[in-house]
Coordinates of C-alpha atoms in Angstrom, one line a residue:
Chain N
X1 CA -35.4 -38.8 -15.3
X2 CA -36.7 -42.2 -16.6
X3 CA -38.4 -44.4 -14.4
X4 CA -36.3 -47.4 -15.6
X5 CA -33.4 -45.8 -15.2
X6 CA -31.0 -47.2 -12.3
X7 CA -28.1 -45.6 -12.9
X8 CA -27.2 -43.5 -9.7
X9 CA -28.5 -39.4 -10.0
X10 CA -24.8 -37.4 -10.0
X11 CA -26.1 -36.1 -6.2
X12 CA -25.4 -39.8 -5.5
X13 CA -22.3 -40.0 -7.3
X14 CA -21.1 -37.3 -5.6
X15 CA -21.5 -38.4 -2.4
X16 CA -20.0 -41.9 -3.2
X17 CA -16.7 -39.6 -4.0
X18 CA -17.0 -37.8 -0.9
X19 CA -16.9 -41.3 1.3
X20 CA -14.4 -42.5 -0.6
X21 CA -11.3 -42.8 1.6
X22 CA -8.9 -45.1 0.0
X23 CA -6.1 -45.4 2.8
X24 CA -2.6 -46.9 2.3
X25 CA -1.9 -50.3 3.9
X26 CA 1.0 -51.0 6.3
X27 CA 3.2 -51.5 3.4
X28 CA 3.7 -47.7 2.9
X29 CA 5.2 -47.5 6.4
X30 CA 7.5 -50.7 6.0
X31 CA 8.5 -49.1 2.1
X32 CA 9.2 -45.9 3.6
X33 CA 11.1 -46.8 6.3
X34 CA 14.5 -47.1 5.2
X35 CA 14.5 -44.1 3.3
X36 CA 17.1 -41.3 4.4
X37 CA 14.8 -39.5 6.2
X38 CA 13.6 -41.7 8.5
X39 CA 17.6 -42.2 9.4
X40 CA 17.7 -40.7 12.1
X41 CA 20.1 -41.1 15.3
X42 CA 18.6 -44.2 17.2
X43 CA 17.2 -42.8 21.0
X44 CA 19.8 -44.4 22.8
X45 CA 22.7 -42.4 20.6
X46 CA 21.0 -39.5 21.6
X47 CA 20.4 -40.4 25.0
X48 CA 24.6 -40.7 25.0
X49 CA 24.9 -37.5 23.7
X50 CA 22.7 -35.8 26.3
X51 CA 25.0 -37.3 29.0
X52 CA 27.9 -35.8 27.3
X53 CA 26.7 -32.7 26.2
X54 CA 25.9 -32.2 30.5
X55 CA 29.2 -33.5 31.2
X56 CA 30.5 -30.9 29.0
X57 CA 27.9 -28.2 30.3
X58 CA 29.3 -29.3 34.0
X59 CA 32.7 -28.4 33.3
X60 CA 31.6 -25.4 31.5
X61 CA 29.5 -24.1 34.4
X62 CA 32.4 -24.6 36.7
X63 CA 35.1 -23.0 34.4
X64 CA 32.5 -19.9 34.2
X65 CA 32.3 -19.8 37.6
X66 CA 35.5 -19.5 38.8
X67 CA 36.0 -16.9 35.9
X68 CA 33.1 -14.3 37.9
X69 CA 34.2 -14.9 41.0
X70 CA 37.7 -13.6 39.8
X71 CA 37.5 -9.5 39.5
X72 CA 40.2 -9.3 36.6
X73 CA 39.0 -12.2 34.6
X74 CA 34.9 -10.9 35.4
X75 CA 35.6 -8.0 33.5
X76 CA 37.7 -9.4 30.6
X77 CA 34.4 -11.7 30.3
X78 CA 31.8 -8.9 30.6
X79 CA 33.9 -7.0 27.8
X80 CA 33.8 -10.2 25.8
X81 CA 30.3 -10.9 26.0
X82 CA 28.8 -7.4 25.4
X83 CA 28.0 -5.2 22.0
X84 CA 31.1 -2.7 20.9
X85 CA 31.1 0.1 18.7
X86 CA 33.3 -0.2 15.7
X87 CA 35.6 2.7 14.6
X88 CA 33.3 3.5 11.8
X89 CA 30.1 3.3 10.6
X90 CA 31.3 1.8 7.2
X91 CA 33.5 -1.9 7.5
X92 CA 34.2 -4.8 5.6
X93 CA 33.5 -8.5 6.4
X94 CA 34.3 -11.6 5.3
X95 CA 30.9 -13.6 5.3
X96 CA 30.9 -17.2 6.2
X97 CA 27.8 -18.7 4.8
X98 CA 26.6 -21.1 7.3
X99 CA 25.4 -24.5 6.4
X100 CA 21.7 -25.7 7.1
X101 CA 20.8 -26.1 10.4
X102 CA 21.9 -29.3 12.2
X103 CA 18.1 -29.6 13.2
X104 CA 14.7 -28.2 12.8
X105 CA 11.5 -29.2 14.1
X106 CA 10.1 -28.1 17.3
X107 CA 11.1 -26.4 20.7
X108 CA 11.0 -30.1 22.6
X109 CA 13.2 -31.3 19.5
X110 CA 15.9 -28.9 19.4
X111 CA 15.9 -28.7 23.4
X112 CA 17.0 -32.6 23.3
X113 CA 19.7 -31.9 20.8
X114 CA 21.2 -28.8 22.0
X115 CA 20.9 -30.1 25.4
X116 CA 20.2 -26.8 27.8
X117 CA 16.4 -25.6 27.7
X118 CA 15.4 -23.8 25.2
X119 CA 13.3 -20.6 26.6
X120 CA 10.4 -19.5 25.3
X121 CA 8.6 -16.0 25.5
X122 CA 5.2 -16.2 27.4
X123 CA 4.7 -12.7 26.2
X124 CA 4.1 -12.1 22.2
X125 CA 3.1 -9.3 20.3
X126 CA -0.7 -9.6 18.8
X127 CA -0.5 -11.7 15.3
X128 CA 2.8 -13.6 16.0
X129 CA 2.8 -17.3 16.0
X130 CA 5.4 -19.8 16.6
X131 CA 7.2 -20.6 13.3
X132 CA 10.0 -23.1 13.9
X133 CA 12.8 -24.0 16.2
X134 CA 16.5 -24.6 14.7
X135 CA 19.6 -26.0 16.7
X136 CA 23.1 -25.8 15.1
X137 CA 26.2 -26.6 16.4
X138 CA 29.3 -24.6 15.4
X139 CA 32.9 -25.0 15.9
X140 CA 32.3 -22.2 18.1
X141 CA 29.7 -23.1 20.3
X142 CA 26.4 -24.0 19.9
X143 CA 22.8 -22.3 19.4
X144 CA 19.1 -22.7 19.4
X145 CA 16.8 -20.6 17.3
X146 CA 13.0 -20.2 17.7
X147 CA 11.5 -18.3 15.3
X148 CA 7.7 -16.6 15.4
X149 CA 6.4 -14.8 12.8
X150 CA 3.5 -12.5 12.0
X151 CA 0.8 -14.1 10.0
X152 CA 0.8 -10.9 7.8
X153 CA 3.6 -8.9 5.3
X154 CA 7.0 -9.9 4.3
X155 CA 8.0 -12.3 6.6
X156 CA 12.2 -10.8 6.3
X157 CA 10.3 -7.5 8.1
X158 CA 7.7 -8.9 10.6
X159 CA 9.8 -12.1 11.8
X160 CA 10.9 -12.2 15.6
X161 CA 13.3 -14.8 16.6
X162 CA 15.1 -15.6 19.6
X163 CA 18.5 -16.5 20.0
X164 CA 19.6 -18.8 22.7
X165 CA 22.9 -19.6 22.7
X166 CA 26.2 -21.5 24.8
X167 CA 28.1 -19.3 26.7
X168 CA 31.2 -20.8 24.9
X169 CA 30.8 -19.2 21.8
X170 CA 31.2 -15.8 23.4
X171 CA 34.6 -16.7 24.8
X172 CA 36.0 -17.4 21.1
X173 CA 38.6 -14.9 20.6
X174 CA 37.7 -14.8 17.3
X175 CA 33.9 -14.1 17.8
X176 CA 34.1 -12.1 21.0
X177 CA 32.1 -9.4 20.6
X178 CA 29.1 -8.3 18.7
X179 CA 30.3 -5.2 16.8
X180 CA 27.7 -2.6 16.0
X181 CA 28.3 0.9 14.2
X182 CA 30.3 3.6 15.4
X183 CA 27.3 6.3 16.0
X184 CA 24.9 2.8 17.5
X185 CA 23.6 3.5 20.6
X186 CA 24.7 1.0 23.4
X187 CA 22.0 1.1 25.8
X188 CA 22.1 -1.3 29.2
X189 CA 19.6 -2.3 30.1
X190 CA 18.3 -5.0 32.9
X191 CA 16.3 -8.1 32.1
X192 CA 15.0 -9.9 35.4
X193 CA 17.9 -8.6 37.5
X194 CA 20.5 -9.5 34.2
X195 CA 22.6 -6.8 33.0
X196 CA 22.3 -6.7 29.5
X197 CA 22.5 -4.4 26.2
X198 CA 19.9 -3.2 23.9
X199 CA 20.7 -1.5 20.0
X200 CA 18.2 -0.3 17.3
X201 CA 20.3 -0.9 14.1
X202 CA 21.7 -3.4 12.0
X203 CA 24.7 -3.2 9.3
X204 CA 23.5 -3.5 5.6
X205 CA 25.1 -3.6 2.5
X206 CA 26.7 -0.5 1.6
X207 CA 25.2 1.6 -1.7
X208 CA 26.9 0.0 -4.6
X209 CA 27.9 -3.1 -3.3
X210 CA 25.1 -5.2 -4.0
X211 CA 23.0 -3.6 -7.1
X212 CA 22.6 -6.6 -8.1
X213 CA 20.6 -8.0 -4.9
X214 CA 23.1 -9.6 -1.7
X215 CA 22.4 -9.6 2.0
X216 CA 19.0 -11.5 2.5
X217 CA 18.0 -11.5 -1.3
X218 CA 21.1 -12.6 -2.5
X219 CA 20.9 -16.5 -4.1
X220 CA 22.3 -19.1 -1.3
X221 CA 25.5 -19.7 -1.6
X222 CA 27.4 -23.2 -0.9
X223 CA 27.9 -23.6 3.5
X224 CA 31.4 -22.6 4.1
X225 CA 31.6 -20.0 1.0
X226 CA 33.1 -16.6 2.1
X227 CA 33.0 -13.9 0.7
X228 CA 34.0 -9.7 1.3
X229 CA 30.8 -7.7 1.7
X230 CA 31.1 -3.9 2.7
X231 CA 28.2 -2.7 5.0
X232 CA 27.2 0.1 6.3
X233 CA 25.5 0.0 10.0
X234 CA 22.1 1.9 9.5
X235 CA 20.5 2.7 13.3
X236 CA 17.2 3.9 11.7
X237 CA 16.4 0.3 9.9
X238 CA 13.6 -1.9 12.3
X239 CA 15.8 -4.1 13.8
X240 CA 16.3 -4.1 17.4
X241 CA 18.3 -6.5 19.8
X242 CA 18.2 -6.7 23.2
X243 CA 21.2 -9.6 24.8
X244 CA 22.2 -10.7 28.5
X245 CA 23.7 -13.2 29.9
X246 CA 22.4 -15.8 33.1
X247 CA 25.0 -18.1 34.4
X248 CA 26.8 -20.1 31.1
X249 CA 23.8 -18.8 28.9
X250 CA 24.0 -16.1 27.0
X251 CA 20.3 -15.0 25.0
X252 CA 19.5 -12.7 22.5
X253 CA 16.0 -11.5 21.4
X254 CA 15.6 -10.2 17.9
X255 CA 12.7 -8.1 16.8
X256 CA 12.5 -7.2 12.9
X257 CA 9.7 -4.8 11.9
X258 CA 8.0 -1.5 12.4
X259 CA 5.5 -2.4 14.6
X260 CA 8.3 -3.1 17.8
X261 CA 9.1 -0.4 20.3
X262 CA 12.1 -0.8 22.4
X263 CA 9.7 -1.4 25.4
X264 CA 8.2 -4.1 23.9
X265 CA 11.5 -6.0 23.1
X266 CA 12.5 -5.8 26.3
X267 CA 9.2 -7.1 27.9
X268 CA 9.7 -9.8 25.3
X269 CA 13.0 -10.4 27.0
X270 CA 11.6 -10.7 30.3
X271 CA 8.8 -12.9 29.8
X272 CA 11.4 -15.5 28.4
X273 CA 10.8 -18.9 30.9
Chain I
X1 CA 29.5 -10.6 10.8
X2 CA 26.9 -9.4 12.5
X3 CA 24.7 -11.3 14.1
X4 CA 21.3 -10.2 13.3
X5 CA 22.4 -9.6 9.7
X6 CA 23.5 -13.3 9.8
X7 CA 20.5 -14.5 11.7
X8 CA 17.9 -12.8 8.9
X9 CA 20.0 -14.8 5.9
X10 CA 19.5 -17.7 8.1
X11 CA 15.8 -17.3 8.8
X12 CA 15.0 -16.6 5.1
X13 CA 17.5 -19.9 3.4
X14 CA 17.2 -22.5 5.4
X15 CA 14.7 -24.5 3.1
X16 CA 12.2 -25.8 5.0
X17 CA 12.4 -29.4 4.6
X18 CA 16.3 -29.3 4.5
X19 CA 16.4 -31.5 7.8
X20 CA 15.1 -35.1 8.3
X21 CA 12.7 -34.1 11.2
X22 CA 11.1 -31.2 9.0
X23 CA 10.6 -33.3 6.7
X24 CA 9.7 -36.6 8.4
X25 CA 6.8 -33.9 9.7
X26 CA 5.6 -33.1 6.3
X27 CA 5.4 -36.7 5.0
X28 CA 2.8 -37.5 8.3
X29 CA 0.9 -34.7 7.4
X30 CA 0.3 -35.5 4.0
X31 CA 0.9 -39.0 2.7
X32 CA -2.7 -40.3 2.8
X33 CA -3.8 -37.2 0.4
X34 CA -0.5 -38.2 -1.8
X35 CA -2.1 -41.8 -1.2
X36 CA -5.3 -40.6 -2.4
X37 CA -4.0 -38.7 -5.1
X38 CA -2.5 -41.0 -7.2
X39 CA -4.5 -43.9 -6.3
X40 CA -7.8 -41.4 -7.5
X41 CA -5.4 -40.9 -10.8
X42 CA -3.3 -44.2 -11.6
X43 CA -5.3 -47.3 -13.1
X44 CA -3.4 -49.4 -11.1
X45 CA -3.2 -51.7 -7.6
X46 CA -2.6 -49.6 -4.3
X47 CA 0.3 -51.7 -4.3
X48 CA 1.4 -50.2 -7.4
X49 CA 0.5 -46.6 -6.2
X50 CA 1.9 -47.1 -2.5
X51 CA 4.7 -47.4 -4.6
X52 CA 4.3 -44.6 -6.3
X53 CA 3.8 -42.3 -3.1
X54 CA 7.3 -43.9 -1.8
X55 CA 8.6 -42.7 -5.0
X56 CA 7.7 -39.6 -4.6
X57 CA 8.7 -39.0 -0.8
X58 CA 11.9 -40.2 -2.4
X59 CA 12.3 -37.7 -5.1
X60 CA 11.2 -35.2 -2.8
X61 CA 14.1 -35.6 -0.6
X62 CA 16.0 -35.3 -3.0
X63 CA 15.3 -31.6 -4.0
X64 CA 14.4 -30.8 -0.5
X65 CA 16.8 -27.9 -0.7
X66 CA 14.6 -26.4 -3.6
X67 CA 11.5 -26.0 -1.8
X68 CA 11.1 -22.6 -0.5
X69 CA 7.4 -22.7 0.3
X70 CA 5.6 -23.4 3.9
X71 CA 3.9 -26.5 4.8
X72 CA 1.0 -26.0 2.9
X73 CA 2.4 -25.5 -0.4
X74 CA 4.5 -28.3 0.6
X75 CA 1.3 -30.7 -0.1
X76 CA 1.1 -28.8 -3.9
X77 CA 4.8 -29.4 -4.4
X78 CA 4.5 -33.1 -3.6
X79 CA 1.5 -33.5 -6.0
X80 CA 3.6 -32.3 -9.0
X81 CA 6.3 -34.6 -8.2
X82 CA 3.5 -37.6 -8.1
X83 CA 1.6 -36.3 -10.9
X84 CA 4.8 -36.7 -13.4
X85 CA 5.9 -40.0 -11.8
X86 CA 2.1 -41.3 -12.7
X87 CA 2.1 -40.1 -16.1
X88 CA 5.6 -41.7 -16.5
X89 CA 4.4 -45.1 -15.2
X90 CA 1.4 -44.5 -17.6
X91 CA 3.6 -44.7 -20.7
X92 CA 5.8 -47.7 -19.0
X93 CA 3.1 -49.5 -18.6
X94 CA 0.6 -48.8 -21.1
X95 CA -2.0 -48.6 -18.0
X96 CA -4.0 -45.8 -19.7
X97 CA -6.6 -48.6 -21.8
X98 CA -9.8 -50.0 -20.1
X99 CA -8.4 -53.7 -20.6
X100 CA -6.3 -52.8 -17.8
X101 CA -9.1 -51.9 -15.9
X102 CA -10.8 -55.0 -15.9
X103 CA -7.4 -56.1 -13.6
X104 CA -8.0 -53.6 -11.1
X105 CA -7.2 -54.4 -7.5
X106 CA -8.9 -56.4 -5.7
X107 CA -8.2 -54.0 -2.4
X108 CA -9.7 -55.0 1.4
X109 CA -12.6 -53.2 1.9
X110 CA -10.8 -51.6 5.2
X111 CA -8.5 -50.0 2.6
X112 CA -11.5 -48.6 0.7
X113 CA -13.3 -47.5 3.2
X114 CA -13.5 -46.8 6.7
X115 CA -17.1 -47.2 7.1
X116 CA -17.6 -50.5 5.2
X117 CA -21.3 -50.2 6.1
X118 CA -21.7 -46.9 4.5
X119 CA -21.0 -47.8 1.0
X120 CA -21.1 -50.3 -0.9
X121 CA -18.1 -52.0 -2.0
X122 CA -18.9 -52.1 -5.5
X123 CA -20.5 -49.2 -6.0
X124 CA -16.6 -48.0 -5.4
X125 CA -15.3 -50.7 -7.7
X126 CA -17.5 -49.6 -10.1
X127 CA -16.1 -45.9 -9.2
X128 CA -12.8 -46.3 -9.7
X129 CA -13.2 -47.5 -13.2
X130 CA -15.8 -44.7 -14.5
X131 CA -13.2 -42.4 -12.9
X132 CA -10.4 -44.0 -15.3
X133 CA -12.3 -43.2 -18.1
X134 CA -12.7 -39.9 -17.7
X135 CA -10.3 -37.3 -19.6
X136 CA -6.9 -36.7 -17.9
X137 CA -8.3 -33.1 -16.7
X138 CA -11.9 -34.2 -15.7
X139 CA -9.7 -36.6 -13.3
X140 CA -7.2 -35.2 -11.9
X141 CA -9.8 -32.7 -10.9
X142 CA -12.6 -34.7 -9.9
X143 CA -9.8 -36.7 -7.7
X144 CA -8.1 -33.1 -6.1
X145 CA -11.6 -32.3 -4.9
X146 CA -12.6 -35.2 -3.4
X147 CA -10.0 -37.5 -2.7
X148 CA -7.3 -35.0 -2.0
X149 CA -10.3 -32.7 -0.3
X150 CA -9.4 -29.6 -1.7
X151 CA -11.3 -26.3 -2.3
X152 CA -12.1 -25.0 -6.3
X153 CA -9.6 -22.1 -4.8
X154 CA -6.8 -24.5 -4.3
X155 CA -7.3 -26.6 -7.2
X156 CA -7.7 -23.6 -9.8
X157 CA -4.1 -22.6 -8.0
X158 CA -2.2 -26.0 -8.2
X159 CA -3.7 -26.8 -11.8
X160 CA -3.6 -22.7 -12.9
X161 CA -6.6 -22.3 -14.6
X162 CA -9.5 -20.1 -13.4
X163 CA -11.8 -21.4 -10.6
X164 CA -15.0 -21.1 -12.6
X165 CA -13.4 -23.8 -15.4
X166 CA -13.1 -26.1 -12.3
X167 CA -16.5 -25.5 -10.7
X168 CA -17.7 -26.2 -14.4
X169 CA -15.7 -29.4 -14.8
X170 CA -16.6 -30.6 -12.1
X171 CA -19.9 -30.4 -12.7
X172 CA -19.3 -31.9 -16.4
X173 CA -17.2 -34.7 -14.8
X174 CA -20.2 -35.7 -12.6
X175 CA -22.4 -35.5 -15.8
X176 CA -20.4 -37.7 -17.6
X177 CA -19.9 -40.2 -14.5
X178 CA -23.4 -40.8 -14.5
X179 CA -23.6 -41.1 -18.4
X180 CA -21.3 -43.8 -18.3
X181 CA -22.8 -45.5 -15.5
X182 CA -24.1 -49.2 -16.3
X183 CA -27.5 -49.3 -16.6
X184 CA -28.1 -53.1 -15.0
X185 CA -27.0 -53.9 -11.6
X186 CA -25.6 -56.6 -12.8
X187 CA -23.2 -54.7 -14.4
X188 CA -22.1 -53.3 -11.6

């Protein structure tokens, strides 16, 4: 290199680049501020609809209670809440395409909306990490959702969620009862001293219904579409559910993919806090 | 229907950005490298290009419910929205010739640099406006690796073109940066 020359070697350059940290002033904040997604519910809205949402959990606990501690009506509700076996192993249903979900961030986030505590598992499977938490409210009751997923393969086969729901929902006439296949196998099972029910199975799309791609592939549709889909409930497919119910909760854990084992759902289950 | 069917087509659609927390999330985690990345590639003020990155957290929101990646390709996704809207306020304003540059922002050291000790002030100055002069692909490059921090991997992704064309433009880039550095401190 010439001696006379001042101009900076490219090592030097380089290193000028690497300590360059150009940062964005206050402004950015105040510009950004009043965009939509920083308009959010103000704390002391949500603080109101805390209050509410345990007024309404109160009443709910007390109209529960005084439903178990009648025989008749205990075992109406315990028929309501569990799985049932269809007639067949081939039905139609008309699909409601649900909406986005009302919120999703994390576990502390959708606890404060949804308003009851959102369990977590302290037990998890090598590989799985927490993914997200969702809360949605539904004109039948309302539910939480935390999702963890395996860091490797398709995420639709190695997901796990967790389902925690409002007892409310279960005491819709219209959605009273999980229905499984005719030939599933119902098996109770007991989760921390909770009676509860455990199925490997799940229906899918009967052959010839969706050649062109539906259940989980098919493109979203508008929240609120319906449409008839004819499934076909297939017990040897990865999916295995256990549910139970503790006082006005009702939870559900969800395994998807070939690594679970019955035992290991259920010790999912009970390590739920 | 089912439940766990339902459940699955819930996981798998619900984009992730859809809700205002998701993506209130996202825009912490990444609007200092959207900062960075179009300040590093506009000619402009970091006035103009705050305004820029507002822009694009705007048109972002907008097609929230398109975005089907996770939160890192969310940072990819953002740059391609900024990346158009700098090339369009190229053409609006006619920013891209070096009279322009000789109107470049006068911007508080603090904003430059956290360090102000560590570099010089000028030196940066005098950065800024090699690095406008550089060809649109030398640039955006030289700015994705430093600036915005990423790895040859990530930028040969984002740009799609092979990793040994970035290594080498790099290199060129540098080359050329110190080619057209003034020779005189003065000039500096």
């Amino acid at each position: 290199m010439n001696e006379h020359d001042k101009r900076p070697p490219e090592e030097q350059i380089e290193a000028l680049l690497e300590g360059w940290q150009p940062l964005p002033s206050a402004r950015l904040q105040q510009r950004v501020a009043d965009l939509p997604w920083n308009q959010r519910s103000k704390p002391m809205k949500r603080s109101r609809r805390m209050r509410w949402a345990g007024a309404m959990a109160a009443v709910l606990a007390l109209l529960i209670g005084v439903t178990l501690s009648v025989p008749s009506l205990r075992a109406t509700a315990a028929e309501l809440l569990g799985f049932a076996n269809e007639k067949s192993d081939t039905t139609e249903k008309t699909v409601t395409f649900v909406g986005p979900p009302a919120l999703q961030g994390s576990v502390a986030a959708v606890e404060a909306q949804a308003g009851f505590h959102v369990r977590e598992p302290t037990y998890l499977p090598s590989g799985f990490v927490f993914n997200k938490a969702m809360y949605s409210q539904y004109s039948d009751g309302k539910r939480s959702l935390v999702q963890y997923q395996s860091s490797g393969g398709q995420p639709a086969q190695r997901s796990m969620g967790i389902v925690i729901e409002a007892a409310q929902w279960r005491y819709d006439p219209h959605a009273k009862q999980i229905a499984v296949g005719a030939s599933a196998n119902i098996e109770n099972v007991s989760i921390n001293g909770f009676a509860g029910q455990y199925v490997k199975g799940m229906w899918v799309p009967a052959p010839g219904t969706c050649d062109q791609g539906c259940g989980i592939e098919k493109p979203t549709p508008a929240p609120g579409d319906t449409e008839n889909m004819r499934f076909q409930w297939n017990a040897d497919v990865s999916i295995y559910v256990v549910r139970w119910q503790e006082g006005d909760m009702v939870y559900q854990v969800l395994a998807s993919g070939d690594q679970f084992t019955k035992d290991e759902v259920l010790k999912i289950a009970q390590s739920l806090r | 229907m089912n439940d766990v069917h339902l459940l699955l087509r819930w996981w798998k659609r619900t984009p992730p950005l859809a809700t205002a927390d998701a993506f209130a999330a996202v825009y912490e985690q990444t609007h200092v490298r959207v900062f960075r990345y179009i300040y590093g590639l506009h000619n402009g003020s970091a006035t103009e290009a705050e305004d820029l990155v507002a822009e694009t957290f705007l048109r972002a929101w907008q097609a929230r419910h398109r975005f089907e990646g996770d939160d890192d390709a969310a940072l990819g996704w953002l740059l391609q929205i900024a990346r158009r809207l700098v090339i369009d306020a190229h053409r609006r304003q006619g920013h891209r010739n070096h009279a322009a540059l000789s109107a470049l922002p006068d911007v508080p050291a603090t904003q430059l640099m956290p360090d102000e000790h560590a570099v010089d002030r000028d030196q940066l100055r005098m950065l800024h406006e090699q690095l406008a002069r550089l060809p649109d692909e030398q640039r955006e490059i030289l700015v994705l690796r430093y600036l915005v921090g990423w790895q040859v991997q990530e930028i040969a992704a984002q740009l799609g073109t092979s990793d040994n064309n970035v290594s080498v433009q790099i290199r060129r880039s540098l080359a050329r940066l110190r080619r057209n550095w003034p020779h005189d401190e003065e000039d500096v």
